[in-house]
Tab-separated table of C-alpha atoms and ligand atoms in Angstrom:
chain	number	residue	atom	x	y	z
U	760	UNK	CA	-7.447	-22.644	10.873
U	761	UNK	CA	-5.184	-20.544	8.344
U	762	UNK	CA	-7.328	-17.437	6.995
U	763	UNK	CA	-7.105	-17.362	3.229
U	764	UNK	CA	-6.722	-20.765	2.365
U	765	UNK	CA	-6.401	-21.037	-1.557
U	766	UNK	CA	-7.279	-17.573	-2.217
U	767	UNK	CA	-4.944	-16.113	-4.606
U	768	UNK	CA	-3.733	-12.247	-3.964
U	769	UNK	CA	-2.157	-9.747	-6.102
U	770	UNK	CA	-0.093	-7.171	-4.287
U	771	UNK	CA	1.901	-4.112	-5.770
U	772	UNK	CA	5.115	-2.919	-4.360
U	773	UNK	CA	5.799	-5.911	-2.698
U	774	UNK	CA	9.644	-5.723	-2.285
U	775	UNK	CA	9.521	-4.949	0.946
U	776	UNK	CA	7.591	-2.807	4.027
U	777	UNK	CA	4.337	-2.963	3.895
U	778	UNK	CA	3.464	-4.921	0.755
U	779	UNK	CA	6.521	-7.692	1.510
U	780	UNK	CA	4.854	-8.122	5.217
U	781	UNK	CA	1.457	-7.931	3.492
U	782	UNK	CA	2.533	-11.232	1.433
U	783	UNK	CA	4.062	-13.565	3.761
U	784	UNK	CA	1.424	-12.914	6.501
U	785	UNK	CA	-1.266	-13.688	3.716
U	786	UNK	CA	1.012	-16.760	1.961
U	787	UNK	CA	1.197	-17.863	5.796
U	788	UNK	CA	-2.557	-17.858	5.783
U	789	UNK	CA	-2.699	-19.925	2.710
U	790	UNK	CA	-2.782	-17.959	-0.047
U	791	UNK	CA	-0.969	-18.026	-3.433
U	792	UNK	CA	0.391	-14.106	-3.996
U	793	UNK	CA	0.737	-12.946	-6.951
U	794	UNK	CA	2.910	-9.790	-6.551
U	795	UNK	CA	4.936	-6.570	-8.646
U	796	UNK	CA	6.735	-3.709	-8.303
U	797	UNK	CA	9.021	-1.447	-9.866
U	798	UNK	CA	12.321	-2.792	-8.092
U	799	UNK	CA	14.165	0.614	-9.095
U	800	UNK	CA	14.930	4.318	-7.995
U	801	UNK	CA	12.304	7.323	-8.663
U	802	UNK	CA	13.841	10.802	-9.050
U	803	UNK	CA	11.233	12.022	-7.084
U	804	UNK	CA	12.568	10.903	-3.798
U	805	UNK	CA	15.851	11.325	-2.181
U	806	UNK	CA	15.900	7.369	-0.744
U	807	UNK	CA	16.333	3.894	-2.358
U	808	UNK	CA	13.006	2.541	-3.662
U	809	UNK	CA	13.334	-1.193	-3.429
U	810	UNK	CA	15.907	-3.395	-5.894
U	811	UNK	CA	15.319	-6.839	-7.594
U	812	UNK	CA	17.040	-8.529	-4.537
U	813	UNK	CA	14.395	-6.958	-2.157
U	814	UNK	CA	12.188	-8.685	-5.012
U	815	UNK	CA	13.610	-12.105	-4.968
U	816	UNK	CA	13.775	-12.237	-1.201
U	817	UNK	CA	10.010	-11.348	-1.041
U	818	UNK	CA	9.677	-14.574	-3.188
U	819	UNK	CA	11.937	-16.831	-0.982
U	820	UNK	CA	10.090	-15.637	2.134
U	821	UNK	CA	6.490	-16.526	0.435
U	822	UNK	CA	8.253	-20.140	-1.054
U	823	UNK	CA	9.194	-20.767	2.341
U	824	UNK	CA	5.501	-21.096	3.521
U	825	UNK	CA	5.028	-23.651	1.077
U	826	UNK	CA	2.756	-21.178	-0.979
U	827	UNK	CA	3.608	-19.894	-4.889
U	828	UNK	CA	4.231	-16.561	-5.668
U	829	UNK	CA	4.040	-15.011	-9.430
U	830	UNK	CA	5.750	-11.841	-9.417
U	831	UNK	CA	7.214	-9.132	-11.802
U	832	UNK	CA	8.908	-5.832	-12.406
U	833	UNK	CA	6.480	-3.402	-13.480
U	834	UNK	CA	5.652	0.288	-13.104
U	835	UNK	CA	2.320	0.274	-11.213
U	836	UNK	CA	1.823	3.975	-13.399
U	837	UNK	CA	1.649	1.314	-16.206
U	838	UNK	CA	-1.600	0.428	-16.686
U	839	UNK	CA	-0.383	-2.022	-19.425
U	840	UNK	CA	2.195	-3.948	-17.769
U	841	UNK	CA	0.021	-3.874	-14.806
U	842	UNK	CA	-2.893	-5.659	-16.435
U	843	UNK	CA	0.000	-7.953	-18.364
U	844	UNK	CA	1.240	-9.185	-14.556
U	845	UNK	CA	-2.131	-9.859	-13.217
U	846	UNK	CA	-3.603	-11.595	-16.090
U	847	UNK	CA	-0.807	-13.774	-16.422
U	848	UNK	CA	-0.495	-14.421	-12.696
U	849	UNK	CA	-4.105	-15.279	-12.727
U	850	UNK	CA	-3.821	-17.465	-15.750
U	851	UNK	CA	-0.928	-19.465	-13.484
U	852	UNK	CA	-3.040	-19.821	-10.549
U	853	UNK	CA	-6.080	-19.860	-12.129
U	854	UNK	CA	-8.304	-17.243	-10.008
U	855	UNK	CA	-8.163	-13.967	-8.377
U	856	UNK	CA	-9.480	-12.910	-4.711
U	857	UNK	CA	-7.655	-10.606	-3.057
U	858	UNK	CA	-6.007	-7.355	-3.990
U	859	UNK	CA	-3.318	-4.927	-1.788
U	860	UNK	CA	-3.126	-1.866	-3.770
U	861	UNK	CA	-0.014	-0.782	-1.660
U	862	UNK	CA	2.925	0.995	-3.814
U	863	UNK	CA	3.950	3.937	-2.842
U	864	UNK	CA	6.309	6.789	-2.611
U	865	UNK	CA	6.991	9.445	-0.440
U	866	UNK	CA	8.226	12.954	-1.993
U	867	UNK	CA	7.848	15.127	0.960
U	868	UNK	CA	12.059	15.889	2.108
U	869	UNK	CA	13.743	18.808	1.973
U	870	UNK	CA	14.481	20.489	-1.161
U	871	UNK	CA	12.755	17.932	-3.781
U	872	UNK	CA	9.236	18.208	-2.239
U	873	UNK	CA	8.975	22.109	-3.463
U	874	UNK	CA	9.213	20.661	-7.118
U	875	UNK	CA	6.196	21.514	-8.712
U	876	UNK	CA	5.999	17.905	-10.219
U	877	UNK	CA	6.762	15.664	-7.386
U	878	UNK	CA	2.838	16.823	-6.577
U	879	UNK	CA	2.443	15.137	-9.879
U	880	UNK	CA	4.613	11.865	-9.237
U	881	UNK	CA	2.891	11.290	-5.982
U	882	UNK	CA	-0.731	11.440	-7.588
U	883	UNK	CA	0.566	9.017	-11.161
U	884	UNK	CA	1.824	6.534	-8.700
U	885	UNK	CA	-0.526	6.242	-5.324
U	886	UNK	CA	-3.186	7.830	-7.018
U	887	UNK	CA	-3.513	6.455	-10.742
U	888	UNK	CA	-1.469	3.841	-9.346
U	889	UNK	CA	-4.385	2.474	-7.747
U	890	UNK	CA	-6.649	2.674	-10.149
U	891	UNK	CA	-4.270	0.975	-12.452
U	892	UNK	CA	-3.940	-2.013	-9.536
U	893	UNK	CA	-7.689	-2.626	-8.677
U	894	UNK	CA	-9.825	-1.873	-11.850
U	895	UNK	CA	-7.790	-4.477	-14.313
U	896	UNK	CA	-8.589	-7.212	-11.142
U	897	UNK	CA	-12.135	-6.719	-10.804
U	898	UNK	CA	-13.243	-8.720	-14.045
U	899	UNK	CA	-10.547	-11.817	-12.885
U	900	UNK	CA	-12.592	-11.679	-9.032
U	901	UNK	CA	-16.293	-11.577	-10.822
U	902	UNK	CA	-15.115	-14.484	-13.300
U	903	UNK	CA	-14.393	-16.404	-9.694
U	904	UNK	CA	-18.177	-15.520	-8.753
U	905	UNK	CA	-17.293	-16.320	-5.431
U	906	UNK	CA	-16.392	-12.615	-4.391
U	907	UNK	CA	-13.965	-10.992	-3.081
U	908	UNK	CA	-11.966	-8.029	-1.358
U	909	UNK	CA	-10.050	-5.305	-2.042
U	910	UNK	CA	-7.893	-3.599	0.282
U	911	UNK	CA	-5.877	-0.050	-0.710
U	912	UNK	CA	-3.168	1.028	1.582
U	913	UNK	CA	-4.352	4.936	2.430
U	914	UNK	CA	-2.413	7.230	5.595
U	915	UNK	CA	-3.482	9.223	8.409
U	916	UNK	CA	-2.472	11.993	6.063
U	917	UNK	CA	-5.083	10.950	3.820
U	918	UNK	CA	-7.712	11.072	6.889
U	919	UNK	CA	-6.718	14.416	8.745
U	920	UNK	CA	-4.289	16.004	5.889
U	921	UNK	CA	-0.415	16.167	6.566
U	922	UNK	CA	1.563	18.566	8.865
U	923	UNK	CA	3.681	20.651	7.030
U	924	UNK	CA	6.287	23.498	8.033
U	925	UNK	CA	5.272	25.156	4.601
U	926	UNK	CA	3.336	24.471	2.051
U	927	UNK	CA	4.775	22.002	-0.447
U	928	UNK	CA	3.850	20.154	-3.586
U	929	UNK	CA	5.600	17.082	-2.953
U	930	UNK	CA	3.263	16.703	0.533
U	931	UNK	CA	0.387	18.090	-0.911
U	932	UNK	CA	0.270	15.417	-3.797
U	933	UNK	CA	1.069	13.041	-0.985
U	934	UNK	CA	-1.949	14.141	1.161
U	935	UNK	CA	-3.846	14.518	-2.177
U	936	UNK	CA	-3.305	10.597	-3.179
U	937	UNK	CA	-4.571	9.158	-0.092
U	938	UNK	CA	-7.673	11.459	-0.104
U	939	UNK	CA	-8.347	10.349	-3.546
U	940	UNK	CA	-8.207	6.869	-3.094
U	941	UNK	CA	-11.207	7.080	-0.405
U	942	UNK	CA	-13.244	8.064	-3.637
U	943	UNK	CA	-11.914	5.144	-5.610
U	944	UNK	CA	-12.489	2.736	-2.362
U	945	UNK	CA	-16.324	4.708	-1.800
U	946	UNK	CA	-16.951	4.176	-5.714
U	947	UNK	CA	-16.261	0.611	-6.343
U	948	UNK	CA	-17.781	-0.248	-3.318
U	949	UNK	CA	-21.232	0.289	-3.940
U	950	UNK	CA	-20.340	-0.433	-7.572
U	951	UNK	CA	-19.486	-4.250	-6.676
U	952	UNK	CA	-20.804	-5.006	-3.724
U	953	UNK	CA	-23.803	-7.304	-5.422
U	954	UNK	CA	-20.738	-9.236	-6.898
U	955	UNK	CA	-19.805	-9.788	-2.693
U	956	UNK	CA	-16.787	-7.839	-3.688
U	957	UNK	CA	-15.659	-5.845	-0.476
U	958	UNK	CA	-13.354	-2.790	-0.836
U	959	UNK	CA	-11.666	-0.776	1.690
U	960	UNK	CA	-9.116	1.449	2.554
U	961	UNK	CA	-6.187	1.484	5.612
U	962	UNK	CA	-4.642	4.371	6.647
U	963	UNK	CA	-1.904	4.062	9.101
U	964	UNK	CA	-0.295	5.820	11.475
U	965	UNK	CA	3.977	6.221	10.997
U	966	UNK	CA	5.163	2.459	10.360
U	967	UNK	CA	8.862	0.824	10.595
U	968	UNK	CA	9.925	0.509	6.890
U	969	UNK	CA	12.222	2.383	4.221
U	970	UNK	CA	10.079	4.454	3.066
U	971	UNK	CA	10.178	6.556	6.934
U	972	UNK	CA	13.455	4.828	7.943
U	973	UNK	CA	15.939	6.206	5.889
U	974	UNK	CA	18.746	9.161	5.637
U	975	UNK	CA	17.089	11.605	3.969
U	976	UNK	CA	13.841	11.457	6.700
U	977	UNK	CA	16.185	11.588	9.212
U	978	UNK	CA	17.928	14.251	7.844
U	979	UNK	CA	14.533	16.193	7.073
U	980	UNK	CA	13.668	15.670	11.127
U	981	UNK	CA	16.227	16.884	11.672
U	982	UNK	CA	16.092	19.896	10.228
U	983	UNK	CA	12.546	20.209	11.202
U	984	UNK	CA	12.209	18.805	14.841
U	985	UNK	CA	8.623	21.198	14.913
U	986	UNK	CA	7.398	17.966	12.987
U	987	UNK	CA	8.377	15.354	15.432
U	988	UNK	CA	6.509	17.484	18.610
U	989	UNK	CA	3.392	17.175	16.252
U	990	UNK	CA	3.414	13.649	15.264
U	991	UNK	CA	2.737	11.883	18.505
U	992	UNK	CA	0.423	9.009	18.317
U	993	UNK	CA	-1.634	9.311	22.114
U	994	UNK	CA	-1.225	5.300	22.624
U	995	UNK	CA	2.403	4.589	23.320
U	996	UNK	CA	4.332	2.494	20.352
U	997	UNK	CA	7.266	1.011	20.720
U	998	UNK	CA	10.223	3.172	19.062
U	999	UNK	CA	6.962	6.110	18.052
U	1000	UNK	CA	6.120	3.711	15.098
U	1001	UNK	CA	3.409	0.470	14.185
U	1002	UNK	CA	5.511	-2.396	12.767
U	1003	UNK	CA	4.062	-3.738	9.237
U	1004	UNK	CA	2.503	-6.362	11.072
U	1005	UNK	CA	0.425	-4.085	13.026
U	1006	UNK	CA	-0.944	-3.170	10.150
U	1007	UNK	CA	-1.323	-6.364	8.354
U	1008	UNK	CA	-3.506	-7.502	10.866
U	1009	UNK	CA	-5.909	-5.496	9.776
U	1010	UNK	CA	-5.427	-6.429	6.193
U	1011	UNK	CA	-5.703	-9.798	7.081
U	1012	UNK	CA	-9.188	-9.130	8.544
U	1013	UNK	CA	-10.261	-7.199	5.628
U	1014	UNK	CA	-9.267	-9.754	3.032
U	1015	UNK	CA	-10.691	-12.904	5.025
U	1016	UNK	CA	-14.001	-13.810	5.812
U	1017	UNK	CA	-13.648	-12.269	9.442
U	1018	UNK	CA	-14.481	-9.410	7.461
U	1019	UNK	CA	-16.999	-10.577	5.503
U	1020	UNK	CA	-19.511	-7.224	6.067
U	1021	UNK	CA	-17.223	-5.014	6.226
U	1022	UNK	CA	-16.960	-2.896	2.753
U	1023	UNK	CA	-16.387	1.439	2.076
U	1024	UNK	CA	-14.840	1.962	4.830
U	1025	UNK	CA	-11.557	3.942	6.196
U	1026	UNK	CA	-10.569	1.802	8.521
U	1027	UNK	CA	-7.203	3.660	11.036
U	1028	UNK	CA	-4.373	1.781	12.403
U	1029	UNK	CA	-3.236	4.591	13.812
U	1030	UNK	CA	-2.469	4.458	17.981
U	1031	UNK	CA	-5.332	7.060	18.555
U	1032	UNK	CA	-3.786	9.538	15.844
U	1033	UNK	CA	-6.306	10.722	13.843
U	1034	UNK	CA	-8.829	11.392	17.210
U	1035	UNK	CA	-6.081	12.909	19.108
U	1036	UNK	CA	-7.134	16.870	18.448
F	1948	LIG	N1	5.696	3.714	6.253
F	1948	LIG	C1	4.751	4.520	6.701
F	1948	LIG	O1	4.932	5.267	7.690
F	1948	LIG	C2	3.393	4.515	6.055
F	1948	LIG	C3	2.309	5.036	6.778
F	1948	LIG	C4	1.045	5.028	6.211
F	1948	LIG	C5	0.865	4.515	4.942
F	1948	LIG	N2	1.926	4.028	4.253
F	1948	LIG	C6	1.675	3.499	2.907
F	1948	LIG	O2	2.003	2.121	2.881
F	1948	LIG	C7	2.327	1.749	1.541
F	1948	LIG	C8	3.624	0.946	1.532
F	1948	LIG	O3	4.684	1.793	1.899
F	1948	LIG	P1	5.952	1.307	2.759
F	1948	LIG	O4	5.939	2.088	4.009
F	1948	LIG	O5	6.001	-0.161	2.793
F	1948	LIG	O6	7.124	1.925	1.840
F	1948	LIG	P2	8.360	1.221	1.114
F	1948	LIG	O7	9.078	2.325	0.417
F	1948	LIG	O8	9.121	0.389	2.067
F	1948	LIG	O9	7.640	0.245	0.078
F	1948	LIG	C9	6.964	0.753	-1.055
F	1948	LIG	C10	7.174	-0.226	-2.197
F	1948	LIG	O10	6.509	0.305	-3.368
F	1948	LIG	C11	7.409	0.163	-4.476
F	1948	LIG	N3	7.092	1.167	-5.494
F	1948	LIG	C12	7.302	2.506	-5.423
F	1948	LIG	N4	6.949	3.096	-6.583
F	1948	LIG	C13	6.473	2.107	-7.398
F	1948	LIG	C14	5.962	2.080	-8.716
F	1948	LIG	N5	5.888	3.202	-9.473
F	1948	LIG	N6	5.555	0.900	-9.232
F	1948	LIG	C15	5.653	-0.248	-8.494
F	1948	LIG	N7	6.160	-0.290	-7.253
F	1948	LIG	C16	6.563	0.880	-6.707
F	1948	LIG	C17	8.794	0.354	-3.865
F	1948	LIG	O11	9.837	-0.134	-4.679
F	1948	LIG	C18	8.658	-0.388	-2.551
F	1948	LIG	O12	8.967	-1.764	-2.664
F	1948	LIG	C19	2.402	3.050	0.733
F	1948	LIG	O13	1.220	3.221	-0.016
F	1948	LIG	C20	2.523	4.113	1.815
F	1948	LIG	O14	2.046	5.364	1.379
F	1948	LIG	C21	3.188	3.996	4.785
């Protein structure tokens, strides 16, 4: 029996990676996705972010499942045009279960991580970002009054801190974001759990998708192969890295009632990582 049948979810930075496999796995399941993201570059890292035709693809890929998707192009540091997407997404499908707080950047290459304000960038958008995601949903799940769950996309960084060569602002905001959203996950936890509205976090390990597979990581591996000796998750993966699906496993746990008593928790996906000391 599918998971999430008729449950509608709102996902940010669903392009692609994480949030696209987050989608289809949960449209799959039998849930209408309501979805955003800013389809356009950052200055504050040296790859790609993801473009409207990562966008529209996302949407074919959902369509095919036989599901509807409502998505948009918005900043998720917009708390505006955040709250504009899901109420009008909700409006369409007329209720709200499910969010995947999941945008995300990653400022910690070569030269552009020692700007002072990439520490900044990383906080606005997987920090604030967050915020700006879950807290606009919460009234649309209680109005449901059949609960709920919330799921944020954390890191192993944001369980045992990064591994850096030298101190830098762009991985320190990085580190600092997915710290930070264990408060936000901790907080609304116990702050809506009498509405039976679950909230969690997932930090995982390295995972196949452009935001690690791209030039300028493999350049900055390059240039740093001290980092690669470090990284090594103790259960053996495939190519050193989860796939999205690993991961959305989880999710899909989480946001269905499989997990139905789990809520404030840091749940790893992480091959061992995090233990591994
Ligand atoms: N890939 C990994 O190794 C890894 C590991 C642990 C956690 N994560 C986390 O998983 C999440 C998804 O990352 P991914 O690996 O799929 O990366 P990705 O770069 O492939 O996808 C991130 C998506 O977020 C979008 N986005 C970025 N900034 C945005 C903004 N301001 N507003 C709206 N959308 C924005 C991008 O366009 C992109 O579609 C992130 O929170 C990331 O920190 C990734």
């Amino acid at each position: 029996m599918a998971m999430v049948t008729n449950k509608v979810a709102l996902i940010s930075g669903i392009a692609r990676g994480q949030g696209r496999s987050d989608a289809v796995r949960l449209a799959e399941e039998g849930a209408d996705i309501i979805g955003f993201d800013i389809a356009a570059d950052d200055p504050s890292v040296e790859y790609p972010l993801a473009t409207k035709e990562d966008l529209a693809e996302t949407v074919r890929q959902i369509e095919a499942t036989g599901r509807r998707a409502h998505v948009a192009v918005a900043d998720v540091r917009d708390y505006d045009a955040v709250e504009k997407v899901i109420t009008e997404g909700t409006d369409r499908f007329g209720r709200l279960d499910i969010v995947i707080a999941n945008a995300g950047i990653a400022p910690v290459t070569n030269q552009l991580r020692f700007r002072r304000d990439t520490f900044v960038a990383a906080i606005d958008v997987m920090l604030t970002g967050v915020f700006n995601t879950v807290y606009p949903a919460i009234r649309h799940i209680r109005a449901g009054g059949q609960g709920g769950s919330i799921v944020i996309h954390g890191s192993t960084i944001g369980v045992v801190g990064g591994i850096l060569t030298e101190p830098s602002p762009g991985e320190i905001g990085y580190a600092a974001a997915k710290h930070g959203v264990v408060g936000v996950m901790h907080t609304l936890a116990n702050a809506v759990a009498a509405d039976r509205i679950r909230v969690n976090v997932v930090h995982a390990t390295g995972v196949n998708t452009p935001m690690v597979v791209n030039e300028a990581m493999g350049r900055h591996f390059q240039d740093h192969p001290e980092i690669a000796k470090i990284v090594v998750n103790p259960l053996p993966v495939p190519g050193g890295m989860l796939e999205p699906a690993d991961v959305t496993n989880t999710v899909l746990h989480l946001v269905s009632d499989a997990g139905r008593y789990i809520t404030g928790q840091s749940v790893v996906v992480d091959a061992g990582y995090t233990t591994y000391r």
